[in-house]
Short mmCIF file of C-alpha atoms and ligand atoms in Angstrom, two decimals:
data_model
loop_
_atom_site.label_atom_id
_atom_site.label_comp_id
_atom_site.label_asym_id
_atom_site.label_seq_id
_atom_site.Cartn_x
_atom_site.Cartn_y
_atom_site.Cartn_z
CA MET A 1 18.50 22.71 6.26
CA LYS A 2 16.28 21.95 3.31
CA ILE A 3 12.75 20.77 3.94
CA PRO A 4 11.22 17.81 2.07
CA VAL A 5 8.26 19.26 0.15
CA ALA A 6 6.34 16.15 -0.90
CA SER A 7 4.07 15.81 2.12
CA LEU A 8 3.60 19.52 2.86
CA LEU A 9 0.04 20.78 2.49
CA PRO A 10 -0.49 24.20 0.80
CA ASP A 11 -0.50 26.08 4.10
CA GLU A 12 2.59 24.27 5.30
CA ILE A 13 4.40 25.19 2.09
CA SER A 14 3.44 28.83 2.60
CA GLY A 15 4.67 28.65 6.19
CA SER A 16 8.04 26.99 5.43
CA VAL A 17 8.98 29.32 2.60
CA ARG A 18 7.28 32.41 4.14
CA LEU A 19 5.41 33.09 0.91
CA ARG A 20 3.98 36.56 0.45
CA HIS A 21 0.69 35.29 -0.97
CA LYS A 22 -1.25 32.35 0.35
CA TYR A 23 -2.34 31.20 -3.13
CA GLN A 24 1.29 30.55 -4.01
CA GLY A 25 1.31 27.66 -1.50
CA THR A 26 -1.54 26.13 -3.47
CA GLN A 27 0.22 26.72 -6.78
CA ILE A 28 3.36 25.01 -5.57
CA PHE A 29 1.37 22.17 -4.03
CA LYS A 30 -0.42 21.59 -7.35
CA TRP A 31 2.86 21.49 -9.26
CA VAL A 32 4.50 19.07 -6.86
CA GLN A 33 1.49 16.76 -6.57
CA SER A 34 1.09 16.63 -10.37
CA GLY A 35 4.61 15.22 -10.58
CA THR A 36 6.72 18.32 -11.39
CA LEU A 37 9.79 17.48 -9.41
CA LYS A 38 12.01 20.41 -10.42
CA PHE A 39 11.17 23.90 -9.13
CA GLN A 40 12.62 25.52 -12.27
CA ASP A 41 9.81 23.88 -14.27
CA MET A 42 7.07 25.62 -12.19
CA THR A 43 6.56 28.19 -14.91
CA ASN A 44 3.78 30.27 -13.40
CA LEU A 45 6.05 31.26 -10.50
CA SER A 46 8.57 34.10 -10.69
CA LYS A 47 12.20 33.16 -11.30
CA VAL A 48 13.15 34.60 -7.90
CA LEU A 49 10.57 32.46 -6.15
CA ARG A 50 11.65 29.36 -8.06
CA ARG A 51 15.22 29.96 -6.90
CA THR A 52 14.09 30.43 -3.32
CA LEU A 53 12.13 27.17 -3.49
CA ASN A 54 15.19 25.41 -4.75
CA GLU A 55 17.22 26.67 -1.83
CA LYS A 56 14.67 25.77 0.80
CA LEU A 57 12.78 22.72 -0.38
CA TYR A 58 13.69 19.39 -1.92
CA ILE A 59 12.57 15.90 -3.01
CA SER A 60 14.51 13.32 -0.99
CA SER A 61 14.06 10.05 -2.94
CA LYS A 62 15.93 9.09 -6.10
CA LEU A 63 14.71 6.78 -8.79
CA GLU A 64 17.36 4.12 -9.02
CA ASP A 65 15.90 1.71 -11.55
CA THR A 66 12.72 0.89 -13.45
CA LEU A 67 11.62 -2.56 -14.52
CA THR A 68 8.68 -3.16 -16.85
CA ASP A 69 7.00 -6.54 -17.10
CA SER A 70 5.55 -7.88 -20.38
CA ASP A 71 2.08 -7.45 -18.81
CA GLY A 72 2.72 -3.70 -18.44
CA THR A 73 3.37 -3.75 -14.68
CA VAL A 74 6.09 -1.32 -13.70
CA LYS A 75 8.32 -1.62 -10.61
CA LEU A 76 10.42 1.29 -9.40
CA LYS A 77 13.44 0.78 -7.21
CA ILE A 78 13.82 3.89 -5.12
CA LYS A 79 16.85 5.02 -3.12
CA LEU A 80 16.15 6.91 0.07
CA GLU A 81 18.47 9.46 1.66
CA ASP A 82 19.96 6.96 4.07
CA ALA A 83 20.67 4.61 1.17
CA SER A 84 17.79 2.31 2.08
CA PHE A 85 15.96 0.98 -0.91
CA ILE A 86 12.25 0.49 -1.36
CA GLU A 87 10.06 -0.65 -4.20
CA THR A 88 6.85 0.72 -5.66
CA VAL A 89 4.63 -0.89 -8.27
CA LEU A 90 2.25 0.56 -10.88
CA LEU A 91 -0.50 -1.67 -12.22
CA THR A 92 -2.53 -0.72 -15.29
CA ASP A 93 -5.71 -2.64 -15.94
CA ARG A 94 -7.34 -3.46 -19.30
CA ASN A 95 -9.28 -0.17 -19.23
CA GLY A 96 -6.12 1.85 -18.67
CA ARG A 97 -6.96 2.52 -15.01
CA LYS A 98 -3.81 2.95 -13.00
CA THR A 99 -3.26 1.75 -9.46
CA ALA A 100 -0.23 2.59 -7.40
CA CYS A 101 0.98 0.00 -4.94
CA LEU A 102 2.90 1.86 -2.29
CA SER A 103 5.33 0.86 0.47
CA THR A 104 5.09 2.18 4.03
CA GLN A 105 8.21 0.62 5.51
CA ALA A 106 11.65 -0.43 4.31
CA GLY A 107 11.25 -4.18 4.90
CA CYS A 108 8.67 -5.51 7.37
CA GLY A 109 8.90 -6.86 10.90
CA MET A 110 5.76 -9.01 10.88
CA GLY A 111 7.48 -12.16 9.68
CA CYS A 112 4.66 -13.79 7.68
CA THR A 113 6.25 -17.01 6.50
CA PHE A 114 5.02 -16.88 2.89
CA CYS A 115 6.14 -13.29 2.18
CA ARG A 116 9.49 -12.22 0.83
CA THR A 117 9.33 -8.71 2.30
CA GLY A 118 8.80 -10.42 5.69
CA LYS A 119 12.07 -12.31 5.21
CA MET A 120 13.94 -9.03 5.05
CA GLY A 121 12.95 -7.94 8.55
CA LEU A 122 12.20 -4.32 9.33
CA LYS A 123 14.75 -1.69 8.46
CA ARG A 124 12.65 1.34 9.32
CA ASN A 125 9.35 3.18 8.94
CA LEU A 126 9.07 5.51 5.96
CA LYS A 127 8.46 9.20 6.57
CA SER A 128 5.22 10.65 5.19
CA TYR A 129 7.20 12.46 2.46
CA GLU A 130 8.88 9.20 1.43
CA ILE A 131 5.45 7.63 1.02
CA VAL A 132 4.25 10.58 -1.07
CA GLU A 133 7.44 10.67 -3.15
CA GLN A 134 6.73 7.15 -4.43
CA MET A 135 3.52 8.48 -5.87
CA LEU A 136 5.21 11.57 -7.29
CA LEU A 137 7.77 9.50 -9.13
CA LEU A 138 4.99 7.40 -10.60
CA VAL A 139 2.87 10.36 -11.58
CA SER A 140 5.81 12.18 -13.16
CA GLY A 141 6.65 9.10 -15.25
CA TYR A 142 3.23 7.68 -16.06
CA GLY A 143 0.57 10.41 -15.57
CA ARG A 144 -2.52 10.57 -13.42
CA ILE A 145 -3.22 7.72 -11.05
CA THR A 146 -6.73 7.17 -9.74
CA ASN A 147 -6.37 4.30 -7.30
CA MET A 148 -3.91 3.33 -4.63
CA VAL A 149 -3.31 0.31 -2.49
CA PHE A 150 -0.94 0.15 0.46
CA MET A 151 0.24 -3.34 -0.39
CA GLY A 152 3.87 -2.72 -1.09
CA MET A 153 6.64 -3.30 1.43
CA GLY A 154 5.75 -3.14 5.07
CA GLU A 155 2.80 -3.15 7.45
CA PRO A 156 0.96 0.22 7.00
CA LEU A 157 -0.68 0.12 10.43
CA GLU A 158 2.70 -0.13 12.12
CA ASN A 159 3.42 3.34 10.67
CA PRO A 160 0.00 4.96 11.10
CA GLU A 161 0.91 8.62 11.52
CA ASN A 162 3.03 8.83 8.40
CA LEU A 163 0.38 6.87 6.54
CA ARG A 164 -2.31 9.27 7.71
CA LYS A 165 -0.40 12.33 6.60
CA ALA A 166 0.37 10.84 3.19
CA ILE A 167 -3.31 10.00 2.64
CA GLU A 168 -4.29 13.55 3.65
CA VAL A 169 -1.97 14.80 0.89
CA PHE A 170 -3.25 12.34 -1.74
CA HIS A 171 -6.88 13.15 -0.91
CA HIS A 172 -6.45 16.95 -0.98
CA THR A 173 -8.54 18.49 -3.76
CA ASP A 174 -5.67 20.66 -5.00
CA GLY A 175 -3.43 17.62 -5.28
CA GLY A 176 -4.34 14.20 -6.68
CA GLY A 177 -7.83 14.49 -5.17
CA ILE A 178 -7.96 10.72 -4.78
CA SER A 179 -11.25 9.60 -3.30
CA LEU A 180 -10.99 7.67 -0.03
CA ARG A 181 -13.10 4.96 -1.73
CA ARG A 182 -10.17 4.36 -4.08
CA ILE A 183 -7.59 3.96 -1.37
CA THR A 184 -7.09 0.55 0.23
CA VAL A 185 -4.90 -0.15 3.22
CA SER A 186 -3.93 -3.79 3.59
CA THR A 187 -3.02 -4.97 7.06
CA CYS A 188 -2.13 -8.23 8.74
CA GLY A 189 -4.46 -7.11 11.59
CA ILE A 190 -3.04 -4.49 14.00
CA VAL A 191 -6.18 -4.32 16.10
CA PRO A 192 -5.72 -1.00 18.07
CA LYS A 193 -4.86 0.83 14.85
CA ILE A 194 -8.05 -0.43 13.17
CA TYR A 195 -10.05 1.10 16.05
CA ASP A 196 -8.00 4.28 15.75
CA MET A 197 -8.81 4.54 12.02
CA ALA A 198 -12.46 3.93 12.78
CA GLU A 199 -12.49 6.75 15.37
CA ASN A 200 -10.18 9.26 13.75
CA GLY A 201 -10.11 8.39 10.06
CA PRO A 202 -9.20 8.44 7.29
CA HIS A 203 -12.07 6.14 6.35
CA ILE A 204 -10.33 4.28 3.54
CA ARG A 205 -11.08 0.70 2.55
CA ILE A 206 -9.44 -1.90 4.71
CA ALA A 207 -8.16 -5.21 3.43
CA LEU A 208 -7.20 -7.82 6.00
CA SER A 209 -4.56 -10.43 5.17
CA LEU A 210 -6.69 -13.12 6.73
CA ILE A 211 -4.92 -16.00 4.91
CA THR A 212 -6.83 -18.53 6.99
CA ALA A 213 -9.60 -18.50 9.63
CA ASP A 214 -7.96 -21.42 11.45
CA PRO A 215 -6.37 -19.76 14.52
CA VAL A 216 -3.60 -22.35 14.97
CA LEU A 217 -2.62 -22.27 11.31
CA ARG A 218 -2.86 -18.47 11.20
CA SER A 219 -0.47 -18.12 14.13
CA LEU A 220 2.04 -20.17 12.15
CA LEU A 221 1.63 -18.28 8.88
CA VAL A 222 0.96 -14.75 10.24
CA PRO A 223 2.79 -14.58 13.61
CA VAL A 224 1.07 -11.33 14.64
CA ASN A 225 -2.03 -13.50 15.16
CA ARG A 226 -0.54 -14.47 18.50
CA ARG A 227 -0.60 -10.83 19.60
CA TYR A 228 -3.99 -10.00 18.00
CA PRO A 229 -6.06 -13.19 17.73
CA LEU A 230 -8.73 -13.59 15.06
CA LYS A 231 -11.64 -12.89 17.36
CA SER A 232 -10.19 -9.45 18.31
CA VAL A 233 -9.45 -8.71 14.65
CA LYS A 234 -13.01 -9.55 13.68
CA ASP A 235 -14.43 -7.33 16.46
CA ALA A 236 -12.26 -4.44 15.28
CA LEU A 237 -13.39 -4.94 11.64
CA LEU A 238 -17.04 -5.05 12.74
CA TYR A 239 -16.49 -1.78 14.58
CA TYR A 240 -14.83 -0.25 11.50
CA GLN A 241 -17.68 -1.43 9.33
CA GLU A 242 -20.27 0.00 11.73
CA LYS A 243 -18.55 3.38 11.76
CA THR A 244 -17.85 3.62 8.05
CA GLY A 245 -20.37 1.40 6.27
CA LYS A 246 -17.52 0.03 4.18
CA ARG A 247 -17.18 -3.50 2.95
CA ILE A 248 -14.06 -5.24 4.19
CA THR A 249 -11.74 -7.12 1.84
CA LEU A 250 -10.41 -10.43 3.16
CA GLU A 251 -7.25 -11.47 1.39
CA ILE A 252 -6.48 -15.15 1.12
CA VAL A 253 -3.06 -15.90 -0.23
CA LEU A 254 -3.76 -19.41 -1.46
CA LEU A 255 -1.02 -21.89 -0.50
CA LYS A 256 -1.49 -25.31 -2.05
CA GLY A 257 -2.20 -28.02 0.48
CA VAL A 258 -1.92 -25.56 3.41
CA ASN A 259 -5.01 -23.32 3.48
CA ASP A 260 -7.00 -24.52 0.47
CA ARG A 261 -8.62 -27.59 2.09
CA ALA A 262 -12.32 -28.22 2.62
CA GLU A 263 -11.95 -27.54 6.33
CA ASP A 264 -10.32 -24.15 5.58
CA MET A 265 -13.35 -23.23 3.51
CA GLU A 266 -15.68 -24.30 6.31
CA ARG A 267 -13.84 -22.15 8.86
CA LEU A 268 -13.74 -19.23 6.45
CA LEU A 269 -17.52 -19.38 5.84
CA LYS A 270 -18.06 -19.45 9.60
CA PHE A 271 -15.71 -16.55 10.18
CA ILE A 272 -17.37 -14.12 7.72
CA PRO A 273 -20.86 -13.29 9.07
CA PRO A 274 -21.99 -10.71 10.05
CA LEU A 275 -19.12 -8.94 8.34
CA LYS A 276 -19.90 -7.65 4.84
CA VAL A 277 -16.92 -8.73 2.83
CA VAL A 278 -15.41 -9.37 -0.53
CA VAL A 279 -12.87 -12.21 -0.49
CA ASN A 280 -9.79 -11.58 -2.59
CA ILE A 281 -8.04 -14.76 -3.61
CA ILE A 282 -4.34 -14.30 -4.30
CA PRO A 283 -2.61 -17.36 -5.68
CA TRP A 284 0.71 -17.46 -3.83
CA ASN A 285 3.57 -15.94 -5.80
CA PRO A 286 6.79 -17.86 -5.43
CA ALA A 287 9.70 -16.06 -3.89
CA GLU A 288 13.29 -17.01 -3.37
CA ASP A 289 14.08 -19.05 -0.24
CA ILE A 290 10.43 -19.58 0.62
CA ARG A 291 9.04 -23.06 0.40
CA PHE A 292 5.34 -23.16 -0.36
CA ASN A 293 3.54 -24.49 -3.38
CA GLU A 294 1.51 -22.50 -5.81
CA PRO A 295 -2.09 -23.59 -6.21
CA SER A 296 -3.02 -24.89 -9.64
CA PRO A 297 -5.48 -22.80 -11.73
CA SER A 298 -8.11 -25.53 -11.16
CA GLY A 299 -7.40 -25.42 -7.39
CA VAL A 300 -7.96 -21.66 -7.37
CA LEU A 301 -11.15 -22.04 -9.36
CA ARG A 302 -12.45 -24.71 -7.00
CA PHE A 303 -11.82 -22.49 -3.99
CA LYS A 304 -13.44 -19.55 -5.73
CA ASN A 305 -16.52 -21.55 -6.81
CA MET A 306 -17.13 -22.75 -3.29
CA LEU A 307 -17.29 -19.13 -2.10
CA VAL A 308 -19.56 -18.13 -4.96
CA LYS A 309 -21.84 -21.02 -4.13
CA ALA A 310 -22.03 -19.85 -0.54
CA GLY A 311 -23.09 -16.41 -1.78
CA VAL A 312 -19.84 -14.65 -0.89
CA ALA A 313 -18.50 -11.92 -3.20
CA VAL A 314 -15.11 -12.98 -4.48
CA THR A 315 -12.39 -11.55 -6.71
CA GLU A 316 -9.16 -13.12 -7.85
CA ARG A 317 -5.99 -11.11 -8.00
CA TYR A 318 -4.18 -11.73 -11.20
CA ARG A 319 -0.59 -12.74 -11.16
CA ARG A 320 0.65 -9.47 -12.52
CA GLY A 321 4.21 -8.30 -12.27
CA ARG A 322 5.71 -11.75 -11.68
CA GLY A 323 8.22 -11.40 -14.49
CA ILE A 324 9.91 -8.58 -12.52
CA ASN A 325 9.30 -9.95 -9.00
CA GLY A 326 6.80 -7.15 -8.58
CA ALA A 327 3.75 -9.19 -7.64
CA CYS A 328 2.32 -9.38 -4.08
CA GLY A 329 4.83 -10.65 -1.56
CA GLN A 330 7.75 -10.56 -3.95
CA LEU A 331 9.01 -7.11 -3.13
CA CYS A 332 12.44 -7.23 -1.64
CA VAL A 333 15.43 -5.08 -2.36
CA ILE A 334 18.04 -7.76 -2.41
CA ASP A 335 16.29 -8.72 -5.58
CA PRO A 336 18.86 -10.23 -8.01
CA VAL A 337 16.93 -8.88 -11.01
CA LEU A 338 17.54 -5.38 -9.83
CA LYS A 339 21.10 -5.70 -8.73
N1 SAH B 1 1.62 -5.80 5.31
C1 SAH B 1 0.35 -5.65 4.70
C2 SAH B 1 0.43 -5.10 3.30
C3 SAH B 1 1.58 -5.55 2.44
S1 SAH B 1 1.52 -7.23 1.91
C4 SAH B 1 -0.39 -6.97 4.70
O1 SAH B 1 0.18 -7.98 5.04
O2 SAH B 1 -1.60 -6.96 4.39
C5 SAH B 1 0.35 -7.12 0.58
C6 SAH B 1 -0.40 -8.35 0.25
O3 SAH B 1 0.47 -9.34 -0.34
C7 SAH B 1 -1.03 -9.01 1.44
O4 SAH B 1 -2.34 -9.35 1.18
C8 SAH B 1 -0.18 -10.25 1.65
O5 SAH B 1 -0.91 -11.26 2.29
C9 SAH B 1 0.18 -10.58 0.22
N2 SAH B 1 1.32 -11.50 0.07
C10 SAH B 1 2.45 -11.56 0.80
N3 SAH B 1 3.28 -12.50 0.27
C11 SAH B 1 2.70 -13.02 -0.81
C12 SAH B 1 3.08 -13.97 -1.78
N4 SAH B 1 4.26 -14.56 -1.74
N5 SAH B 1 2.21 -14.28 -2.78
C13 SAH B 1 1.02 -13.63 -2.88
N6 SAH B 1 0.60 -12.67 -2.01
C14 SAH B 1 1.46 -12.36 -0.97
FE1 SF4 B 2 4.74 -7.84 6.32
FE2 SF4 B 2 2.43 -7.96 4.91
FE3 SF4 B 2 4.57 -9.44 4.22
FE4 SF4 B 2 3.24 -10.05 6.44
S1 SF4 B 2 2.46 -10.13 4.33
S2 SF4 B 2 5.46 -9.93 6.26
S3 SF4 B 2 2.67 -8.05 7.16
S4 SF4 B 2 4.44 -7.22 4.18
#
């Protein structure tokens, strides 16, 4: 049986192919991680070795379709071996900096009421090599990527071991060498896994989909709040911050008339200290079959200014990728645009 190569570290490649020289494992790792997906193109290896690699190793995912939005955002539809589909997004900012938005599950079982991926339910966890292959498909098509966010389909901390292995590969100096400061894992708040990351690493940046600091409202919007209430999430984040010194991102998907009221702001301002945070405001992106209202630009600005006035660092996530249903919360593979 062939072995998926994408998440093998240099030593693991050497072991699986029984290479004569250790450095060859590093050579192959470098080729793969720089987006060379065909062994025959690995020109500094002998032809015999390239053939052996082809017989023993493989890339499991297939690029099914690519959509490009007018704002430059790219969405890949990827077919997995069991014919599940996932989506991956590439965002390029004004300075040309590229950020990969990766999926960790096919679907998601957390059921947040404002999120289209949540509507799909969970199909399955992705393997570590399926997480890495998303990156490889992006790198092979669009070149070097310096930042990554786990904000695609799924709840990353429900699949922590595969996530951990993928990050180890991305961070490896002979591969992408992506700094842990440039990797963000977004979670709806899986408390034990936050402690686990604090203890055992990797010490990436954590973003919490807080949405609201009102416990009753949060339980309605983010059902996992019933299992891991806000107080326990906050304690876990404080512990993570103590261990890592990292600022936490709090994501507020702004839903007009639901979590953008004066009392929501009051609760939010009470929730924050002593956490060191940056609040990321994400105007809700509409998605089929989900009934919420988008906040108006002036509503977003009002919310933002209140935070600024209270001395809280705040960023607004731009509505990129909406033309291709590639913005936050819109990823879903029964997407009619892609059919
Ligand atoms: N499961 C993780 C990561 C994937 S969701 C999490 O929930 O954090 C990535 C981000 O998209 C989260 O911040 C989530 O709150 C946000 N999101 C979900 N649906 C959205 C929508 N319809 N509009 C805008 N953001 C949304
Ligand atoms: Fe899952 Fe995140 Fe969507 Fe909630 S917001 S359903 S955790 S992907």
